[in-house]
Coordinates of C-alpha atoms (C1' of nucleotides) in Angstrom, one line a residue:
Chain A
M1 CA -2.7 -7.0 58.4
P2 CA -5.0 -9.9 58.0
G3 CA -3.8 -13.3 59.0
G4 CA -5.7 -16.4 59.8
D5 CA -3.9 -19.3 58.0
F6 CA -0.4 -20.2 56.9
I7 CA -0.9 -18.8 53.4
R8 CA -2.1 -15.4 54.6
D9 CA 0.8 -15.4 57.1
I10 CA 3.3 -16.0 54.2
I11 CA 1.7 -13.2 52.1
A12 CA 1.7 -10.8 55.1
N13 CA 5.3 -11.5 55.6
D14 CA 6.2 -11.1 52.0
L15 CA 4.5 -7.7 51.9
K16 CA 6.1 -6.6 55.2
S17 CA 9.5 -7.7 54.1
G18 CA 9.2 -5.9 50.8
R19 CA 9.7 -9.1 48.8
I20 CA 6.6 -8.1 46.9
N21 CA 4.6 -4.9 46.6
S22 CA 1.2 -6.3 46.0
V23 CA -0.2 -9.8 45.8
V24 CA -1.3 -11.4 42.6
A25 CA -3.2 -14.7 42.8
R26 CA -5.0 -16.8 40.3
F27 CA -7.7 -19.4 40.2
P28 CA -6.7 -21.9 37.4
P29 CA -9.5 -24.3 36.6
E30 CA -9.3 -26.8 33.8
P31 CA -12.5 -26.6 31.8
N32 CA -13.2 -30.3 31.8
G33 CA -16.1 -30.3 34.2
Y34 CA -18.2 -28.1 36.5
L35 CA -16.9 -26.4 39.6
H36 CA -17.8 -28.0 42.9
I37 CA -17.6 -26.9 46.5
G38 CA -14.0 -28.1 46.7
H39 CA -13.2 -25.5 44.1
A40 CA -15.1 -23.0 46.1
K41 CA -12.4 -23.4 48.8
S42 CA -9.7 -22.5 46.3
I43 CA -11.8 -19.6 44.8
C44 CA -12.5 -18.1 48.2
L45 CA -8.8 -18.5 49.1
N46 CA -7.4 -16.9 46.0
F47 CA -9.9 -14.2 45.5
G48 CA -10.2 -13.7 49.2
I49 CA -6.5 -13.0 49.5
A50 CA -6.6 -10.6 46.7
E51 CA -9.4 -8.7 48.4
E52 CA -7.9 -8.7 51.8
F53 CA -4.5 -7.6 50.7
S54 CA -5.7 -5.2 48.1
G55 CA -4.1 -7.2 45.3
R56 CA -5.8 -8.9 42.4
C57 CA -6.8 -12.4 41.4
H58 CA -6.9 -13.7 37.8
L59 CA -9.2 -16.3 36.4
R60 CA -7.1 -18.4 34.2
F61 CA -8.3 -21.5 32.3
D62 CA -5.7 -24.2 32.3
D63 CA -6.7 -25.3 28.8
T64 CA -3.8 -27.4 27.8
N65 CA -5.6 -30.6 27.0
P66 CA -8.1 -30.2 24.1
T67 CA -9.2 -33.8 24.3
R68 CA -11.2 -33.2 27.5
E69 CA -12.0 -29.6 27.5
E70 CA -15.2 -28.0 26.3
Q71 CA -16.7 -24.5 25.8
E72 CA -19.7 -25.5 27.9
Y73 CA -17.4 -25.9 30.9
I74 CA -15.7 -22.6 30.2
D75 CA -19.0 -20.8 30.3
A76 CA -20.3 -22.6 33.3
I77 CA -17.1 -21.9 35.3
E78 CA -17.2 -18.2 34.6
A79 CA -20.9 -18.1 35.7
D80 CA -20.2 -20.1 38.8
V81 CA -17.3 -17.9 40.0
R82 CA -19.4 -14.8 39.4
W83 CA -22.3 -16.4 41.3
L84 CA -20.1 -17.2 44.2
G85 CA -19.4 -13.5 44.4
F86 CA -16.0 -12.9 42.8
D87 CA -14.9 -10.7 40.0
W88 CA -11.7 -11.0 38.1
G89 CA -12.2 -7.7 36.3
K90 CA -10.2 -7.6 33.1
H91 CA -8.0 -10.4 34.2
L92 CA -9.5 -13.3 32.3
Y93 CA -6.7 -15.4 30.8
H94 CA -6.1 -18.8 29.3
A95 CA -3.0 -20.9 29.2
S96 CA -3.7 -21.1 25.5
D97 CA -3.1 -17.4 25.2
Y98 CA 0.5 -18.3 25.9
F99 CA 1.0 -21.2 23.5
E100 CA 3.2 -19.2 21.2
R101 CA 5.5 -18.0 24.0
L102 CA 5.6 -21.4 25.7
Y103 CA 6.6 -22.9 22.3
G104 CA 9.4 -20.4 21.9
W105 CA 10.7 -21.2 25.4
A106 CA 10.7 -24.9 24.6
E107 CA 13.0 -24.2 21.7
D108 CA 15.2 -22.2 24.1
L109 CA 15.4 -25.3 26.3
I110 CA 16.4 -27.4 23.3
R111 CA 19.1 -24.9 22.4
K112 CA 20.4 -25.1 25.9
S113 CA 20.4 -28.9 25.6
L114 CA 17.8 -29.0 28.4
A115 CA 15.1 -30.7 26.3
Y116 CA 15.0 -33.4 23.7
V117 CA 12.6 -35.1 21.4
D118 CA 11.9 -38.7 22.5
D119 CA 10.7 -41.3 20.0
Q120 CA 10.1 -44.0 22.6
T121 CA 6.6 -45.4 22.7
Q122 CA 4.5 -44.7 25.8
D123 CA 5.1 -48.2 27.0
E124 CA 8.8 -47.9 26.5
M125 CA 8.9 -44.6 28.4
R126 CA 6.9 -46.2 31.2
A127 CA 9.3 -49.1 31.5
A128 CA 12.3 -46.8 31.5
R129 CA 10.9 -44.5 34.1
G130 CA 11.9 -46.9 36.9
T131 CA 9.8 -47.4 40.0
L132 CA 9.4 -45.6 43.3
T133 CA 12.5 -47.3 44.6
E134 CA 14.5 -47.9 41.5
P135 CA 16.0 -45.2 39.2
G136 CA 15.0 -44.9 35.6
R137 CA 17.1 -45.3 32.5
N138 CA 18.1 -42.7 30.0
S139 CA 16.2 -42.7 26.8
P140 CA 18.3 -43.8 23.7
F141 CA 17.2 -40.5 22.1
R142 CA 18.4 -38.4 25.0
D143 CA 21.6 -37.2 23.4
R144 CA 20.3 -36.1 20.0
T145 CA 21.9 -32.9 18.7
V146 CA 20.3 -29.6 19.1
E147 CA 19.7 -29.4 15.4
E148 CA 18.0 -32.7 15.2
N149 CA 15.8 -31.9 18.2
L150 CA 14.9 -28.5 16.8
D151 CA 14.0 -30.1 13.4
L152 CA 12.0 -32.8 15.0
F153 CA 10.2 -30.5 17.4
R154 CA 9.3 -28.1 14.6
R155 CA 7.9 -31.0 12.6
M156 CA 5.9 -32.1 15.6
K157 CA 4.4 -28.6 15.6
S158 CA 3.7 -28.6 11.9
G159 CA 1.6 -31.7 12.3
E160 CA 3.8 -34.1 10.5
F161 CA 3.6 -36.9 13.0
P162 CA 0.6 -38.8 14.3
N163 CA -0.6 -38.7 17.9
G164 CA 1.8 -40.3 20.3
A165 CA 4.7 -40.6 17.9
R166 CA 7.1 -38.4 19.8
V167 CA 7.2 -36.1 22.8
L168 CA 9.4 -33.3 23.9
R169 CA 11.0 -34.0 27.2
A170 CA 13.0 -32.0 29.7
K171 CA 16.5 -33.3 30.3
I172 CA 16.8 -33.4 34.0
D173 CA 17.6 -36.6 36.0
M174 CA 16.3 -40.1 35.3
A175 CA 17.6 -41.2 38.7
S176 CA 15.9 -38.5 40.8
G177 CA 13.9 -39.8 43.8
N178 CA 11.3 -37.3 42.6
I179 CA 9.7 -39.0 39.7
N180 CA 8.5 -35.6 38.3
L181 CA 12.1 -34.8 37.6
R182 CA 12.8 -38.0 35.5
D183 CA 12.7 -36.2 32.2
P184 CA 9.1 -35.0 32.3
V185 CA 7.1 -34.6 29.1
L186 CA 6.8 -31.0 28.0
Y187 CA 4.8 -31.4 24.8
R188 CA 2.8 -34.2 23.3
I189 CA 1.3 -34.5 19.8
L190 CA -2.5 -34.1 19.9
H191 CA -4.4 -33.7 16.7
A192 CA -7.5 -32.3 18.4
T193 CA -9.7 -29.3 18.1
H194 CA -9.1 -26.9 21.0
P195 CA -12.1 -24.8 22.2
R196 CA -10.1 -21.6 21.7
T197 CA -7.2 -22.2 19.3
G198 CA -9.1 -24.6 17.1
T199 CA -6.7 -26.7 14.9
A200 CA -3.9 -24.2 15.0
W201 CA -1.8 -26.5 17.1
S202 CA -1.0 -30.2 16.9
I203 CA 1.2 -30.2 19.9
Y204 CA 0.1 -29.1 23.4
P205 CA 2.1 -28.3 26.5
S206 CA 1.8 -30.4 29.6
Y207 CA 0.4 -29.0 32.8
D208 CA 3.9 -28.8 34.4
Y209 CA 5.4 -27.0 31.5
A210 CA 2.5 -24.5 31.1
H211 CA 1.5 -23.7 34.7
G212 CA 4.5 -22.0 36.2
Q213 CA 5.3 -20.0 33.1
S214 CA 1.8 -18.8 32.8
D215 CA 2.0 -17.7 36.4
A216 CA 5.2 -15.9 35.6
I217 CA 3.8 -14.2 32.5
E218 CA 0.9 -12.9 34.5
G219 CA 3.1 -11.7 37.3
V220 CA 1.4 -14.0 39.8
T221 CA 3.2 -13.8 43.1
H222 CA 1.6 -16.7 45.0
S223 CA 0.5 -19.7 43.0
I224 CA -1.7 -21.6 45.4
C225 CA -2.6 -25.2 44.6
T226 CA -3.4 -28.5 46.4
L227 CA -1.2 -30.9 48.2
E228 CA -0.8 -33.4 45.4
F229 CA 1.3 -30.8 43.5
E230 CA 3.8 -30.5 46.3
D231 CA 6.4 -32.7 44.6
H232 CA 5.9 -30.9 41.4
R233 CA 7.3 -27.7 43.0
P234 CA 10.9 -28.6 42.2
L235 CA 9.9 -28.9 38.6
Y236 CA 7.9 -25.7 38.7
D237 CA 11.0 -24.0 40.0
W238 CA 13.3 -25.7 37.5
F239 CA 11.5 -24.2 34.5
L240 CA 11.6 -20.8 36.1
D241 CA 15.3 -21.2 36.8
H242 CA 16.1 -22.1 33.2
L243 CA 13.8 -19.8 31.2
P244 CA 13.9 -16.0 30.7
V245 CA 10.6 -15.5 32.5
P246 CA 9.4 -12.0 33.4
S247 CA 8.7 -12.7 37.0
R248 CA 9.2 -15.2 39.7
P249 CA 6.1 -16.7 41.2
R250 CA 6.2 -19.1 44.2
Q251 CA 4.0 -22.1 44.6
Y252 CA 2.3 -23.0 47.9
E253 CA 0.1 -26.0 48.6
F254 CA -2.9 -26.5 50.9
A255 CA -5.2 -29.4 51.7
R256 CA -8.1 -29.8 49.4
L257 CA -11.6 -30.0 50.8
N258 CA -13.3 -33.3 51.5
L259 CA -16.9 -33.6 52.7
T260 CA -18.6 -36.5 54.4
Y261 CA -21.2 -38.3 52.4
T262 CA -20.1 -36.9 49.1
V263 CA -17.3 -37.2 46.6
L264 CA -15.4 -34.2 45.3
S265 CA -13.7 -35.7 42.3
K266 CA -14.4 -34.4 38.9
R267 CA -13.9 -37.8 37.5
V268 CA -16.6 -39.3 39.7
L269 CA -19.0 -36.3 39.3
T270 CA -18.6 -36.6 35.5
E271 CA -19.5 -40.3 35.8
L272 CA -22.5 -39.6 37.9
V273 CA -23.8 -37.2 35.2
R274 CA -22.9 -39.4 32.2
G275 CA -24.1 -42.6 33.9
G276 CA -27.5 -41.0 34.6
H277 CA -27.2 -41.4 38.4
V278 CA -28.2 -37.8 38.7
K279 CA -30.1 -35.6 36.3
G280 CA -27.2 -33.3 35.3
W281 CA -24.4 -31.2 36.6
D282 CA -26.9 -29.0 38.4
D283 CA -28.9 -31.8 40.0
P284 CA -29.5 -30.5 43.5
R285 CA -27.9 -33.6 45.0
M286 CA -24.6 -32.7 43.4
P287 CA -21.9 -30.9 45.3
T288 CA -21.4 -28.7 42.3
L289 CA -21.9 -25.0 42.6
A290 CA -24.6 -25.3 39.9
G291 CA -26.3 -28.0 42.0
L292 CA -26.1 -26.1 45.2
R293 CA -27.4 -23.0 43.5
R294 CA -30.4 -25.0 42.2
R295 CA -31.0 -26.4 45.6
G296 CA -31.4 -22.9 46.9
V297 CA -28.1 -22.5 48.7
P298 CA -27.1 -18.8 48.8
P299 CA -23.5 -18.0 47.7
S300 CA -22.9 -16.2 51.0
A301 CA -23.6 -19.5 52.8
I302 CA -20.8 -21.2 50.8
R303 CA -18.5 -18.4 51.6
D304 CA -19.4 -18.6 55.3
F305 CA -18.7 -22.3 55.2
I306 CA -15.3 -21.9 53.6
K307 CA -14.4 -19.4 56.2
R308 CA -15.4 -21.8 59.0
I309 CA -13.3 -24.7 57.8
G310 CA -10.0 -22.9 57.5
V311 CA -6.9 -23.6 55.4
A312 CA -4.1 -26.0 56.4
K313 CA -1.9 -28.7 55.1
A314 CA -3.4 -31.7 56.9
N315 CA -5.7 -33.9 54.9
S316 CA -9.1 -33.7 56.4
V317 CA -12.8 -34.5 56.0
V318 CA -15.2 -31.9 56.9
D319 CA -18.6 -32.9 58.4
A320 CA -21.3 -32.0 55.9
G321 CA -23.3 -30.7 58.8
V322 CA -21.0 -27.7 58.9
L323 CA -22.3 -26.7 55.4
D324 CA -25.9 -27.2 56.6
F325 CA -25.2 -25.0 59.5
S326 CA -23.9 -22.2 57.3
I327 CA -26.9 -22.5 55.0
R328 CA -29.3 -22.2 57.9
E329 CA -27.3 -19.4 59.4
V330 CA -27.8 -17.3 56.3
L331 CA -31.3 -18.4 55.5
N332 CA -32.7 -18.0 59.0
K333 CA -31.9 -14.3 58.8
T334 CA -33.3 -13.7 55.3
A335 CA -35.9 -16.3 54.3
L336 CA -39.5 -15.3 54.5
R337 CA -41.7 -17.7 56.5
R338 CA -44.6 -19.6 54.9
M339 CA -46.7 -22.5 55.8
A340 CA -46.7 -25.7 53.7
V341 CA -47.9 -29.2 54.5
L342 CA -45.7 -31.8 53.0
R343 CA -47.7 -34.9 53.8
P344 CA -51.3 -33.8 54.3
L345 CA -53.7 -35.2 56.9
K346 CA -57.2 -33.8 56.7
V347 CA -58.7 -32.1 59.7
V348 CA -62.4 -31.1 59.9
I349 CA -63.3 -28.5 62.5
E350 CA -66.8 -29.8 63.5
N351 CA -67.9 -26.6 65.2
Y352 CA -66.7 -24.3 62.5
P353 CA -69.6 -23.2 60.2
E354 CA -69.8 -24.9 56.9
G355 CA -69.0 -22.7 53.9
Q356 CA -67.3 -20.1 56.1
S357 CA -63.7 -18.9 56.0
E358 CA -61.7 -16.0 57.4
E359 CA -58.4 -14.3 57.0
L360 CA -55.8 -14.2 59.7
D361 CA -52.6 -12.2 60.0
A362 CA -49.3 -14.0 59.8
V363 CA -45.9 -12.4 60.1
N364 CA -43.4 -12.9 57.3
H365 CA -40.3 -12.9 59.5
P366 CA -40.4 -13.2 63.3
D367 CA -37.2 -11.2 63.8
D368 CA -37.8 -8.6 61.1
P369 CA -40.9 -6.5 61.4
A370 CA -40.0 -4.7 58.2
A371 CA -40.7 -7.9 56.3
G372 CA -44.4 -7.2 57.1
T373 CA -47.4 -9.5 57.4
R374 CA -49.7 -11.5 55.1
K375 CA -53.1 -13.0 55.3
V376 CA -53.7 -16.7 55.7
R377 CA -57.1 -18.3 55.0
F378 CA -58.7 -20.5 57.7
G379 CA -61.8 -22.7 57.2
R380 CA -63.6 -25.7 58.3
E381 CA -61.4 -28.2 56.5
L382 CA -57.7 -28.0 56.9
Y383 CA -54.6 -30.0 56.3
I384 CA -52.0 -30.6 58.9
E385 CA -48.8 -32.6 58.7
Q386 CA -49.1 -36.4 59.2
D387 CA -46.2 -36.3 61.6
D388 CA -48.0 -33.9 63.8
F389 CA -50.6 -36.5 64.8
M390 CA -50.2 -39.7 66.7
E391 CA -53.0 -41.9 67.9
N392 CA -50.9 -43.5 70.6
P393 CA -48.3 -40.9 71.4
P394 CA -45.1 -41.6 73.4
K395 CA -44.5 -39.6 76.6
K396 CA -42.7 -36.6 75.0
F397 CA -45.0 -36.1 72.1
F398 CA -46.5 -32.6 72.4
R399 CA -48.4 -32.5 69.2
L400 CA -51.9 -33.6 68.3
S401 CA -53.4 -36.8 69.6
P402 CA -56.9 -37.9 70.7
G403 CA -58.2 -35.5 73.3
T404 CA -55.2 -33.1 73.3
E405 CA -55.3 -29.4 72.4
V406 CA -52.8 -27.6 70.3
R407 CA -52.4 -24.3 68.6
L408 CA -52.7 -23.8 64.9
R409 CA -50.2 -21.1 64.2
Y410 CA -51.8 -17.6 63.8
A411 CA -55.3 -19.2 64.1
Y412 CA -57.0 -21.1 66.9
F413 CA -56.6 -23.8 69.5
I414 CA -58.1 -27.1 68.4
T415 CA -58.8 -30.3 70.2
C416 CA -58.9 -33.7 68.6
R417 CA -62.2 -35.4 69.1
E418 CA -62.3 -38.3 66.8
V419 CA -60.0 -40.3 64.5
V420 CA -61.3 -41.5 61.2
K421 CA -59.7 -44.5 59.5
N422 CA -60.0 -46.3 56.3
A423 CA -60.6 -50.0 55.8
A424 CA -56.8 -50.6 56.1
G425 CA -56.8 -49.0 59.5
E426 CA -54.9 -45.9 58.4
V427 CA -55.8 -42.6 59.8
I428 CA -57.3 -40.6 57.0
E429 CA -59.1 -37.8 58.8
L430 CA -59.3 -36.1 62.2
R431 CA -62.5 -34.6 63.6
C432 CA -61.6 -31.7 65.8
T433 CA -63.2 -28.7 67.5
Y434 CA -61.8 -25.2 67.8
D435 CA -62.2 -22.6 70.5
P436 CA -63.4 -19.4 68.9
A437 CA -62.1 -17.4 71.8
T438 CA -58.5 -18.3 70.9
K439 CA -58.6 -16.4 67.6
G440 CA -55.1 -15.3 66.5
G441 CA -53.5 -18.0 68.7
N442 CA -53.9 -16.8 72.3
A443 CA -56.4 -18.0 75.0
P444 CA -58.0 -15.2 77.0
D445 CA -58.2 -17.5 80.0
G446 CA -54.4 -17.8 79.8
R447 CA -54.3 -21.5 79.2
K448 CA -51.3 -22.9 77.4
V449 CA -50.7 -25.5 74.8
K450 CA -47.5 -27.4 74.4
A451 CA -47.4 -27.3 70.6
T452 CA -47.9 -24.9 67.8
M453 CA -48.5 -26.5 64.4
H454 CA -48.5 -25.3 60.8
W455 CA -51.5 -25.9 58.6
V456 CA -53.2 -24.9 55.4
S457 CA -56.8 -24.4 54.4
A458 CA -58.0 -27.4 52.4
K459 CA -60.0 -25.2 50.1
H460 CA -57.5 -22.5 49.6
A461 CA -54.2 -24.3 49.6
V462 CA -52.3 -24.9 46.4
P463 CA -51.0 -28.3 45.4
A464 CA -47.2 -28.5 45.0
E465 CA -44.5 -31.1 44.3
I466 CA -41.8 -31.1 46.9
R467 CA -38.4 -32.6 46.3
L468 CA -36.4 -33.7 49.3
Y469 CA -32.7 -34.4 49.0
N470 CA -30.7 -36.8 51.0
P471 CA -27.0 -37.5 50.8
L472 CA -26.0 -39.0 47.4
F473 CA -23.9 -41.6 49.2
N474 CA -24.6 -43.9 52.2
S475 CA -21.0 -44.0 53.3
A476 CA -19.5 -41.0 55.2
S477 CA -16.4 -41.6 53.0
P478 CA -17.4 -43.2 49.8
D479 CA -14.9 -45.2 47.9
A480 CA -14.2 -43.0 44.8
G481 CA -12.9 -46.1 43.0
N482 CA -16.2 -47.9 43.4
F483 CA -18.6 -45.2 44.1
A484 CA -21.6 -47.0 42.6
A485 CA -21.6 -49.4 45.6
D486 CA -22.1 -46.5 48.0
L487 CA -24.8 -44.7 46.1
N488 CA -27.9 -43.9 48.2
P489 CA -30.9 -45.1 46.3
N490 CA -33.1 -42.7 48.3
S491 CA -31.2 -39.5 47.6
L492 CA -34.2 -38.0 46.0
E493 CA -37.6 -38.2 47.6
V494 CA -40.6 -36.7 45.8
L495 CA -43.7 -35.6 47.6
A496 CA -46.2 -35.2 44.8
D497 CA -49.2 -34.1 46.8
A498 CA -48.0 -31.4 49.2
R499 CA -50.2 -28.3 49.9
V500 CA -48.8 -24.9 50.3
E501 CA -50.4 -21.6 51.3
P502 CA -51.5 -19.5 48.3
A503 CA -48.9 -16.8 48.9
L504 CA -46.3 -19.3 47.7
A505 CA -47.9 -19.5 44.2
G506 CA -46.9 -16.0 43.4
L507 CA -43.3 -16.3 44.6
N508 CA -41.3 -14.3 42.1
S509 CA -37.8 -15.0 43.1
A510 CA -35.6 -18.1 43.4
E511 CA -34.8 -17.2 46.9
P512 CA -35.6 -19.9 49.4
V513 CA -38.4 -19.4 51.9
Q514 CA -38.8 -21.2 55.2
F515 CA -41.6 -23.6 55.4
E516 CA -42.2 -23.2 59.1
R517 CA -41.1 -26.0 61.3
Q518 CA -39.7 -27.9 58.3
G519 CA -36.9 -26.2 56.5
Y520 CA -35.8 -23.9 53.7
F521 CA -37.3 -24.5 50.3
A522 CA -36.5 -22.9 46.9
P523 CA -38.6 -23.0 43.7
D524 CA -37.0 -25.3 41.2
P525 CA -36.5 -24.2 37.6
D526 CA -39.1 -26.9 36.7
S527 CA -41.7 -25.0 38.7
T528 CA -44.6 -23.4 36.7
P529 CA -47.7 -21.5 37.9
D530 CA -49.7 -24.7 37.1
H531 CA -47.3 -27.0 38.8
L532 CA -45.3 -25.7 41.7
V533 CA -42.1 -27.5 42.4
F534 CA -39.9 -26.8 45.5
N535 CA -36.5 -28.1 46.4
R536 CA -35.6 -28.6 50.0
T537 CA -32.5 -26.6 50.5
V538 CA -31.9 -27.8 54.0
G539 CA -34.1 -28.9 56.8
L540 CA -34.5 -27.1 60.1
R541 CA -32.7 -28.5 63.1
D542 CA -35.0 -31.1 64.6
S543 CA -34.2 -32.0 68.2
F544 CA -37.5 -33.9 68.4
A545 CA -36.3 -36.3 65.7
K546 CA -33.6 -37.4 68.1
V547 CA -36.1 -37.9 70.9
V548 CA -38.2 -40.3 68.8
G549 CA -35.2 -41.7 67.0
K550 CA -36.3 -40.7 63.5
P551 CA -33.6 -41.1 60.9
Chain B
rU1 C1' 13.2 -50.9 51.0
rG2 C1' 13.0 -43.9 46.8
rG3 C1' 11.0 -38.8 47.0
rG4 C1' 7.5 -35.2 49.1
rG5 C1' 4.0 -33.9 53.0
rG6 C1' 1.0 -34.4 57.6
rA7 C1' -0.3 -35.8 62.9
rU8 C1' -3.9 -30.7 68.8
rA9 C1' -11.3 -32.3 71.7
rG10 C1' -15.9 -36.7 67.8
rU11 C1' -14.8 -33.1 63.4
rU12 C1' -12.3 -28.7 61.3
rC13 C1' -9.1 -24.9 62.6
rA14 C1' -6.1 -21.5 66.5
rA15 C1' -2.1 -21.2 69.9
rC16 C1' 4.5 -18.8 66.1
rG17 C1' 9.3 -21.1 73.9
rG18 C1' 5.1 -18.4 78.8
rU19 C1' -2.6 -20.1 81.5
rA20 C1' -4.0 -25.4 75.1
rG21 C1' -8.7 -21.6 72.6
rA22 C1' -12.8 -21.4 68.9
rA23 C1' -16.5 -23.3 65.6
rC24 C1' -19.4 -27.4 64.2
rA25 C1' -21.2 -31.9 66.6
rU26 C1' -22.8 -34.1 71.5
rC27 C1' -25.3 -33.6 76.4
rG28 C1' -27.9 -30.5 80.0
rG29 C1' -30.9 -26.0 81.0
rA30 C1' -33.7 -21.2 79.9
rC31 C1' -36.9 -18.8 76.5
rU32 C1' -40.5 -19.6 72.6
rC33 C1' -47.4 -18.8 68.7
rU34 C1' -41.7 -22.7 64.5
rG35 C1' -39.6 -29.1 69.3
rA36 C1' -36.7 -23.4 64.8
rC37 C1' -34.0 -19.1 66.3
rU38 C1' -31.6 -17.0 70.6
rC39 C1' -29.3 -17.4 75.4
rC40 C1' -26.7 -20.0 79.5
rG41 C1' -23.9 -24.3 81.0
rA42 C1' -21.1 -29.1 80.6
rG43 C1' -18.0 -33.0 78.9
rA44 C1' -14.2 -33.5 75.3
rA45 C1' -7.4 -32.9 72.6
rU46 C1' -1.3 -31.9 72.0
rC47 C1' 0.7 -39.7 68.0
rU48 C1' 5.0 -41.9 70.9
rU49 C1' 9.9 -42.1 73.6
rG50 C1' 13.8 -39.4 75.0
rG51 C1' 16.6 -34.6 75.1
rU52 C1' 17.3 -29.0 75.5
rU53 C1' 15.0 -25.3 78.8
rC54 C1' 13.0 -22.1 84.8
rG55 C1' 9.2 -23.4 81.3
rA56 C1' 7.9 -27.4 75.1
rA57 C1' 1.9 -28.5 71.2
rU58 C1' 6.0 -25.3 69.6
rC59 C1' 13.1 -26.5 69.5
rC60 C1' 16.4 -31.3 68.8
rA61 C1' 16.9 -36.8 68.1
rG62 C1' 14.7 -41.6 67.5
rG63 C1' 10.1 -44.3 66.6
rU64 C1' 4.8 -45.0 65.0
rC65 C1' 0.7 -44.0 61.9
rC66 C1' -1.7 -41.5 57.7
rC67 C1' -1.7 -39.0 52.7
rC68 C1' 0.6 -38.0 47.7
rC69 C1' 3.9 -39.5 43.5
rA70 C1' 5.8 -44.5 38.7
rG71 C1' -0.3 -40.2 32.6
rC72 C1' 1.9 -38.3 26.4
rC73 C1' -4.3 -35.9 33.0
rA74 C1' -4.6 -31.6 35.8

RNA sequence: UGGGGGAUAGUUCAACGGUAGAACAUCGGACUCUGACUCCGAGAAUCUUGGUUCGAAUCCAGGUCCCCCAGCCA
């Protein structure tokens, strides 16, 4: 029996003890924004449990607030869950599917004198709710007759009253230490158009009133949510205790995901989009599933990441580097290798005949011979990476500098003979010589070089735009209340004049490739045959960067 | 000074009265036609004070610190 965390332990025990025969879970998003990596934790947990224990997992939209929910989000959520690799089969539900039943149960509560219509204003209700340390006061409308309550509630439903005029409240305990039990609101008047039910309803159930009963209707056995709902559980149970529900779900809570250098709050993410701080929900800097997808992150990497971080009840912040690790872990095995020069520096091979060029063999994946080989063009004029040359190198610099010899991958050894500078003193060109005997990359005399560098032929390479992404925030734990102050102005870096090997022009999938020695890059949807655009999914580990103290 | 939760390496998670373990990160080293990958190695933790016990991260009591709750949001 699979175990691994306290939730799975509970389920395993429930199955073993016979309390349940099979597990039914659910992922219950509210369609008021896009899914992010924090939701991925919940999705992997709920759908993962269903898979592991041979149960099922429902996708249920918690669509009880038409003032913030939109069809666009509904569609995006379904697409994202599928993309992540999960299937709810025929079990697609909406809390709004149950509006009729929930309404009937509300009348039941009224008949049992367990609910009443309150005419207090919002301010009055707030004032009467008490504080964390003082009990609240009963509403003056708390003891209306069943008949009056029923009449008022029906008129609320028929749309007779304006927004905010009245609410239906549970009659529980205004003195409870748990504020959720101080006569919580069950229904509020909302004259709004619902994405699914249109204008059929002018009252809508609250989350607390809808969630547990929806679970019960669907036969959910384990209703897994995040920690902030822990003190809603007594209320969740109260409804199930007092209503003729068809099953008895149980709620369990786990700690939501937090990631360094990012914010996983739908409110903040929405503001980032609406405020134009990013280009949309799928901006590759966003921690949304849509953004990660656009950046080139494979869904299996996200699943691997979620597996690594575990599930527990302690609040925690996961190092964003763990996600990077998972991405590299997946991509290293699958991504084809290519050469691309991000910041080109021209190299002229003085002893290579003018006008000549040749094709050399390059492997597509060093650990997978089945991936085959391709040809790369070599010529007299090349581009190498600006970072791969230093005129006055420090001790541990193994790459090209005046007089040193390096290998150009799959090609030849070259030696730097001369440095050409412009009027400003910047290096604009290198004059080098090559050793024809080292064709393919090995010296017959057995001599070694300390560096192998990537390169492209100046004549044959294709121009490309490369987008590098850095964390959206400068702070490891941005203040969600004032996130603008922590925004990283350099989260997007565009390299407009990169050169890539021609094989990249014909890339026909959105799968990332590895630009050797640099990282994993995926074509952006903006990319066209005339204007290639690549997103850096994640960089390669770079231990040399630490040596030279690069950021 | 209400109610509900939580504290184990730098980080995240295990250990369910019987040798505190893993992953990421860090630091060494090997290998290498990617300063990648891979491999080997190292340092690094039970919030605190008592108690129970042959034996406590685990059970009990007190304390400390952290998080959540006063929406007609979810």
